PDB file of C-alpha atoms in Angstrom:
ATOM      1  CA  UNK U   1       0.000   0.000   0.000  1.00  0.00           C
ATOM      2  CA  UNK U   2       1.127   3.520  -0.703  1.00  0.00           C
ATOM      3  CA  UNK U   3      -0.653   5.467   1.996  1.00  0.00           C
ATOM      4  CA  UNK U   4       0.691   9.004   2.521  1.00  0.00           C
ATOM      5  CA  UNK U   5       3.248   8.688  -0.274  1.00  0.00           C
ATOM      6  CA  UNK U   6       2.549  11.978  -1.995  1.00  0.00           C
ATOM      7  CA  UNK U   7       5.317  12.380  -4.576  1.00  0.00           C
ATOM      8  CA  UNK U   8       5.194  10.740  -7.991  1.00  0.00           C
ATOM      9  CA  UNK U   9       7.345   7.610  -8.193  1.00  0.00           C
ATOM     10  CA  UNK U  10       7.307   7.787 -12.010  1.00  0.00           C
ATOM     11  CA  UNK U  11       7.277   3.992 -12.295  1.00  0.00           C
ATOM     12  CA  UNK U  12      10.933   3.712 -11.270  1.00  0.00           C
ATOM     13  CA  UNK U  13      13.019   2.517  -8.376  1.00  0.00           C
ATOM     14  CA  UNK U  14      14.336   5.142  -5.983  1.00  0.00           C
ATOM     15  CA  UNK U  15      17.867   5.010  -7.375  1.00  0.00           C
ATOM     16  CA  UNK U  16      16.675   5.230 -10.990  1.00  0.00           C
ATOM     17  CA  UNK U  17      14.352   8.136 -10.139  1.00  0.00           C
ATOM     18  CA  UNK U  18      17.106   9.989  -8.300  1.00  0.00           C
ATOM     19  CA  UNK U  19      19.564   9.556 -11.161  1.00  0.00           C
ATOM     20  CA  UNK U  20      16.964  10.604 -13.736  1.00  0.00           C
ATOM     21  CA  UNK U  21      15.982  13.741 -11.809  1.00  0.00           C
ATOM     22  CA  UNK U  22      19.634  14.667 -11.281  1.00  0.00           C
ATOM     23  CA  UNK U  23      20.333  14.305 -15.014  1.00  0.00           C
ATOM     24  CA  UNK U  24      17.249  16.337 -15.903  1.00  0.00           C
ATOM     25  CA  UNK U  25      18.230  19.028 -13.382  1.00  0.00           C
ATOM     26  CA  UNK U  26      21.704  19.252 -14.928  1.00  0.00           C
ATOM     27  CA  UNK U  27      20.171  19.599 -18.397  1.00  0.00           C
ATOM     28  CA  UNK U  28      17.760  22.267 -17.177  1.00  0.00           C
ATOM     29  CA  UNK U  29      20.553  24.273 -15.561  1.00  0.00           C
ATOM     30  CA  UNK U  30      22.831  24.007 -18.584  1.00  0.00           C
ATOM     31  CA  UNK U  31      20.228  24.590 -21.337  1.00  0.00           C
ATOM     32  CA  UNK U  32      17.681  26.711 -19.384  1.00  0.00           C
ATOM     33  CA  UNK U  33      14.775  24.831 -21.050  1.00  0.00           C
ATOM     34  CA  UNK U  34      14.049  21.148 -21.654  1.00  0.00           C
ATOM     35  CA  UNK U  35      11.128  19.232 -23.132  1.00  0.00           C
ATOM     36  CA  UNK U  36       9.751  16.252 -21.206  1.00  0.00           C
ATOM     37  CA  UNK U  37       6.497  14.739 -20.027  1.00  0.00           C
ATOM     38  CA  UNK U  38       4.256  16.724 -17.684  1.00  0.00           C
ATOM     39  CA  UNK U  39       4.707  14.224 -14.827  1.00  0.00           C
ATOM     40  CA  UNK U  40       8.503  14.366 -15.060  1.00  0.00           C
ATOM     41  CA  UNK U  41       8.424  18.167 -15.327  1.00  0.00           C
ATOM     42  CA  UNK U  42       6.380  18.435 -12.136  1.00  0.00           C
ATOM     43  CA  UNK U  43       8.730  16.045 -10.322  1.00  0.00           C
ATOM     44  CA  UNK U  44      11.742  17.980 -11.620  1.00  0.00           C
ATOM     45  CA  UNK U  45      10.273  21.264 -10.402  1.00  0.00           C
ATOM     46  CA  UNK U  46      10.134  19.926  -6.844  1.00  0.00           C
ATOM     47  CA  UNK U  47      13.675  18.597  -7.195  1.00  0.00           C
ATOM     48  CA  UNK U  48      15.444  21.608  -8.708  1.00  0.00           C
ATOM     49  CA  UNK U  49      13.812  24.589  -6.973  1.00  0.00           C
ATOM     50  CA  UNK U  50      15.386  23.890  -3.547  1.00  0.00           C
ATOM     51  CA  UNK U  51      18.769  23.568  -5.265  1.00  0.00           C
ATOM     52  CA  UNK U  52      18.321  26.968  -6.912  1.00  0.00           C
ATOM     53  CA  UNK U  53      17.320  28.445  -3.556  1.00  0.00           C
ATOM     54  CA  UNK U  54      20.539  27.073  -2.041  1.00  0.00           C
ATOM     55  CA  UNK U  55      22.583  28.577  -4.863  1.00  0.00           C
ATOM     56  CA  UNK U  56      21.424  32.104  -4.013  1.00  0.00           C
ATOM     57  CA  UNK U  57      23.889  32.113  -1.108  1.00  0.00           C
ATOM     58  CA  UNK U  58      27.305  31.124  -2.430  1.00  0.00           C
ATOM     59  CA  UNK U  59      28.964  29.302   0.449  1.00  0.00           C
ATOM     60  CA  UNK U  60      31.188  26.254   0.466  1.00  0.00           C
ATOM     61  CA  UNK U  61      28.565  24.218   2.300  1.00  0.00           C
ATOM     62  CA  UNK U  62      25.828  25.146  -0.173  1.00  0.00           C
ATOM     63  CA  UNK U  63      28.084  24.178  -3.075  1.00  0.00           C
ATOM     64  CA  UNK U  64      28.775  20.814  -1.430  1.00  0.00           C
ATOM     65  CA  UNK U  65      25.094  20.157  -0.743  1.00  0.00           C
ATOM     66  CA  UNK U  66      24.105  20.966  -4.324  1.00  0.00           C
ATOM     67  CA  UNK U  67      27.027  18.922  -5.672  1.00  0.00           C
ATOM     68  CA  UNK U  68      25.860  15.923  -3.645  1.00  0.00           C
ATOM     69  CA  UNK U  69      22.584  16.076  -5.595  1.00  0.00           C
ATOM     70  CA  UNK U  70      23.904  16.869  -9.074  1.00  0.00           C
ATOM     71  CA  UNK U  71      27.444  15.369  -9.217  1.00  0.00           C
ATOM     72  CA  UNK U  72      28.448  17.671 -12.090  1.00  0.00           C
ATOM     73  CA  UNK U  73      30.945  20.464 -11.481  1.00  0.00           C
ATOM     74  CA  UNK U  74      30.073  22.297 -14.713  1.00  0.00           C
ATOM     75  CA  UNK U  75      26.414  22.461 -13.722  1.00  0.00           C
ATOM     76  CA  UNK U  76      27.408  23.724 -10.265  1.00  0.00           C
ATOM     77  CA  UNK U  77      29.556  26.433 -11.853  1.00  0.00           C
ATOM     78  CA  UNK U  78      26.679  27.466 -14.134  1.00  0.00           C
ATOM     79  CA  UNK U  79      24.154  27.387 -11.282  1.00  0.00           C
ATOM     80  CA  UNK U  80      26.184  29.475  -8.846  1.00  0.00           C
ATOM     81  CA  UNK U  81      27.784  31.741 -11.468  1.00  0.00           C
ATOM     82  CA  UNK U  82      24.990  32.500 -13.960  1.00  0.00           C
ATOM     83  CA  UNK U  83      21.635  31.337 -12.619  1.00  0.00           C
ATOM     84  CA  UNK U  84      21.910  32.448  -8.980  1.00  0.00           C
ATOM     85  CA  UNK U  85      22.642  36.148  -9.675  1.00  0.00           C
ATOM     86  CA  UNK U  86      19.655  36.356 -12.018  1.00  0.00           C
ATOM     87  CA  UNK U  87      17.224  34.829  -9.505  1.00  0.00           C
ATOM     88  CA  UNK U  88      18.740  36.532  -6.458  1.00  0.00           C
ATOM     89  CA  UNK U  89      15.790  38.845  -5.824  1.00  0.00           C
ATOM     90  CA  UNK U  90      13.062  36.300  -6.674  1.00  0.00           C
ATOM     91  CA  UNK U  91      11.471  34.717  -3.568  1.00  0.00           C
ATOM     92  CA  UNK U  92      10.691  31.412  -5.317  1.00  0.00           C
ATOM     93  CA  UNK U  93       9.031  30.023  -8.421  1.00  0.00           C
ATOM     94  CA  UNK U  94      12.185  29.757 -10.494  1.00  0.00           C
ATOM     95  CA  UNK U  95      10.727  27.389 -13.102  1.00  0.00           C
ATOM     96  CA  UNK U  96       7.755  27.468 -15.446  1.00  0.00           C
ATOM     97  CA  UNK U  97       5.963  24.480 -16.984  1.00  0.00           C
ATOM     98  CA  UNK U  98       4.159  25.043 -20.301  1.00  0.00           C
ATOM     99  CA  UNK U  99       2.115  22.178 -21.718  1.00  0.00           C
ATOM    100  CA  UNK U 100       2.641  21.407 -25.400  1.00  0.00           C
ATOM    101  CA  UNK U 101       0.005  18.748 -26.084  1.00  0.00           C
ATOM    102  CA  UNK U 102       0.440  15.030 -26.607  1.00  0.00           C
ATOM    103  CA  UNK U 103       3.301  13.050 -28.059  1.00  0.00           C
ATOM    104  CA  UNK U 104       2.680  11.285 -31.370  1.00  0.00           C
ATOM    105  CA  UNK U 105       3.950   7.833 -30.407  1.00  0.00           C
ATOM    106  CA  UNK U 106       2.336   7.113 -27.062  1.00  0.00           C
ATOM    107  CA  UNK U 107      -0.001  10.095 -26.544  1.00  0.00           C
ATOM    108  CA  UNK U 108       1.882  11.148 -23.408  1.00  0.00           C
ATOM    109  CA  UNK U 109       1.291  14.739 -22.301  1.00  0.00           C
ATOM    110  CA  UNK U 110       4.404  16.716 -23.192  1.00  0.00           C
ATOM    111  CA  UNK U 111       5.548  20.020 -21.717  1.00  0.00           C
ATOM    112  CA  UNK U 112       8.648  22.083 -21.508  1.00  0.00           C
ATOM    113  CA  UNK U 113      10.076  23.293 -18.252  1.00  0.00           C
ATOM    114  CA  UNK U 114      12.236  26.390 -18.248  1.00  0.00           C
ATOM    115  CA  UNK U 115      13.965  28.774 -15.902  1.00  0.00           C
ATOM    116  CA  UNK U 116      11.715  31.819 -15.670  1.00  0.00           C
ATOM    117  CA  UNK U 117      14.358  34.558 -15.726  1.00  0.00           C
ATOM    118  CA  UNK U 118      16.068  33.164 -18.824  1.00  0.00           C
ATOM    119  CA  UNK U 119      13.123  33.312 -21.227  1.00  0.00           C
ATOM    120  CA  UNK U 120      13.808  36.367 -23.372  1.00  0.00           C
ATOM    121  CA  UNK U 121      10.696  35.982 -25.524  1.00  0.00           C
ATOM    122  CA  UNK U 122       8.332  36.143 -22.539  1.00  0.00           C
ATOM    123  CA  UNK U 123      10.268  38.975 -20.907  1.00  0.00           C
ATOM    124  CA  UNK U 124      10.267  41.236 -23.983  1.00  0.00           C
ATOM    125  CA  UNK U 125       6.723  40.564 -25.176  1.00  0.00           C
ATOM    126  CA  UNK U 126       4.433  43.462 -24.214  1.00  0.00           C
ATOM    127  CA  UNK U 127       1.145  42.523 -22.688  1.00  0.00           C
ATOM    128  CA  UNK U 128      -1.659  43.068 -25.171  1.00  0.00           C
ATOM    129  CA  UNK U 129      -4.818  44.795 -24.041  1.00  0.00           C
ATOM    130  CA  UNK U 130      -7.468  42.318 -23.066  1.00  0.00           C
ATOM    131  CA  UNK U 131     -10.254  42.210 -25.637  1.00  0.00           C
ATOM    132  CA  UNK U 132     -13.786  41.701 -24.427  1.00  0.00           C
ATOM    133  CA  UNK U 133     -17.014  41.296 -26.306  1.00  0.00           C
ATOM    134  CA  UNK U 134     -18.954  43.637 -24.069  1.00  0.00           C
ATOM    135  CA  UNK U 135     -18.228  47.254 -24.902  1.00  0.00           C
ATOM    136  CA  UNK U 136     -19.733  48.937 -21.862  1.00  0.00           C
ATOM    137  CA  UNK U 137     -19.596  52.644 -20.967  1.00  0.00           C
ATOM    138  CA  UNK U 138     -15.813  52.936 -20.970  1.00  0.00           C
ATOM    139  CA  UNK U 139     -15.409  51.838 -24.590  1.00  0.00           C
ATOM    140  CA  UNK U 140     -18.159  54.173 -25.819  1.00  0.00           C
ATOM    141  CA  UNK U 141     -16.647  57.132 -23.951  1.00  0.00           C
ATOM    142  CA  UNK U 142     -13.170  56.336 -25.288  1.00  0.00           C
ATOM    143  CA  UNK U 143     -14.344  56.316 -28.899  1.00  0.00           C
ATOM    144  CA  UNK U 144     -16.143  59.652 -28.456  1.00  0.00           C
ATOM    145  CA  UNK U 145     -13.055  61.242 -26.931  1.00  0.00           C
ATOM    146  CA  UNK U 146     -10.916  59.943 -29.794  1.00  0.00           C
ATOM    147  CA  UNK U 147     -13.293  61.338 -32.441  1.00  0.00           C
ATOM    148  CA  UNK U 148     -13.454  64.882 -30.996  1.00  0.00           C
ATOM    149  CA  UNK U 149      -9.737  65.753 -31.386  1.00  0.00           C
ATOM    150  CA  UNK U 150      -9.772  64.433 -34.963  1.00  0.00           C
ATOM    151  CA  UNK U 151     -12.685  66.755 -35.835  1.00  0.00           C
ATOM    152  CA  UNK U 152     -10.964  69.731 -34.177  1.00  0.00           C
ATOM    153  CA  UNK U 153      -7.775  69.036 -36.121  1.00  0.00           C
ATOM    154  CA  UNK U 154      -9.710  69.071 -39.387  1.00  0.00           C
ATOM    155  CA  UNK U 155     -11.335  72.427 -38.525  1.00  0.00           C
ATOM    156  CA  UNK U 156      -8.002  74.043 -37.628  1.00  0.00           C
ATOM    157  CA  UNK U 157      -6.438  72.768 -40.870  1.00  0.00           C
ATOM    158  CA  UNK U 158      -9.280  74.313 -42.894  1.00  0.00           C
ATOM    159  CA  UNK U 159      -8.949  77.635 -41.037  1.00  0.00           C
ATOM    160  CA  UNK U 160      -5.217  77.717 -41.710  1.00  0.00           C
ATOM    161  CA  UNK U 161      -5.777  77.055 -45.434  1.00  0.00           C
ATOM    162  CA  UNK U 162      -8.102  80.069 -45.755  1.00  0.00           C
TER     163      UNK U 162
END
């Protein structure tokens, strides 16, 4: 029975799951975005976010603790040197999961997981005004205000021509 076992075992033994999550965490840190299944992405989020939190304070002990999880000195260097300064002021929520649909072969739900502060497309994209179907009083007033200056500009142009 699996009473009170809340995390996803992903159909693997503990050692296999730990190795897989460590490898995925290394890939996420090095590439800033990886594509995987939704279940693995959610498990990875719980695995990697505490490591990123540790990296915000660059001490020897924190480096050793993170290295014990990842076992990759290049990933540690990237995490403490590049990732940690960018997320230094963020209180949490360092990763984002975006669902992509289903995979062709086995219809598994696929998503990509990325580090939030490293997504240039989302950071630069301006937020578009929300379009609604109901116009309401505000929209009617805005259109009237916009029409009045255009009419005044036409009258002043005609007066200047005479």
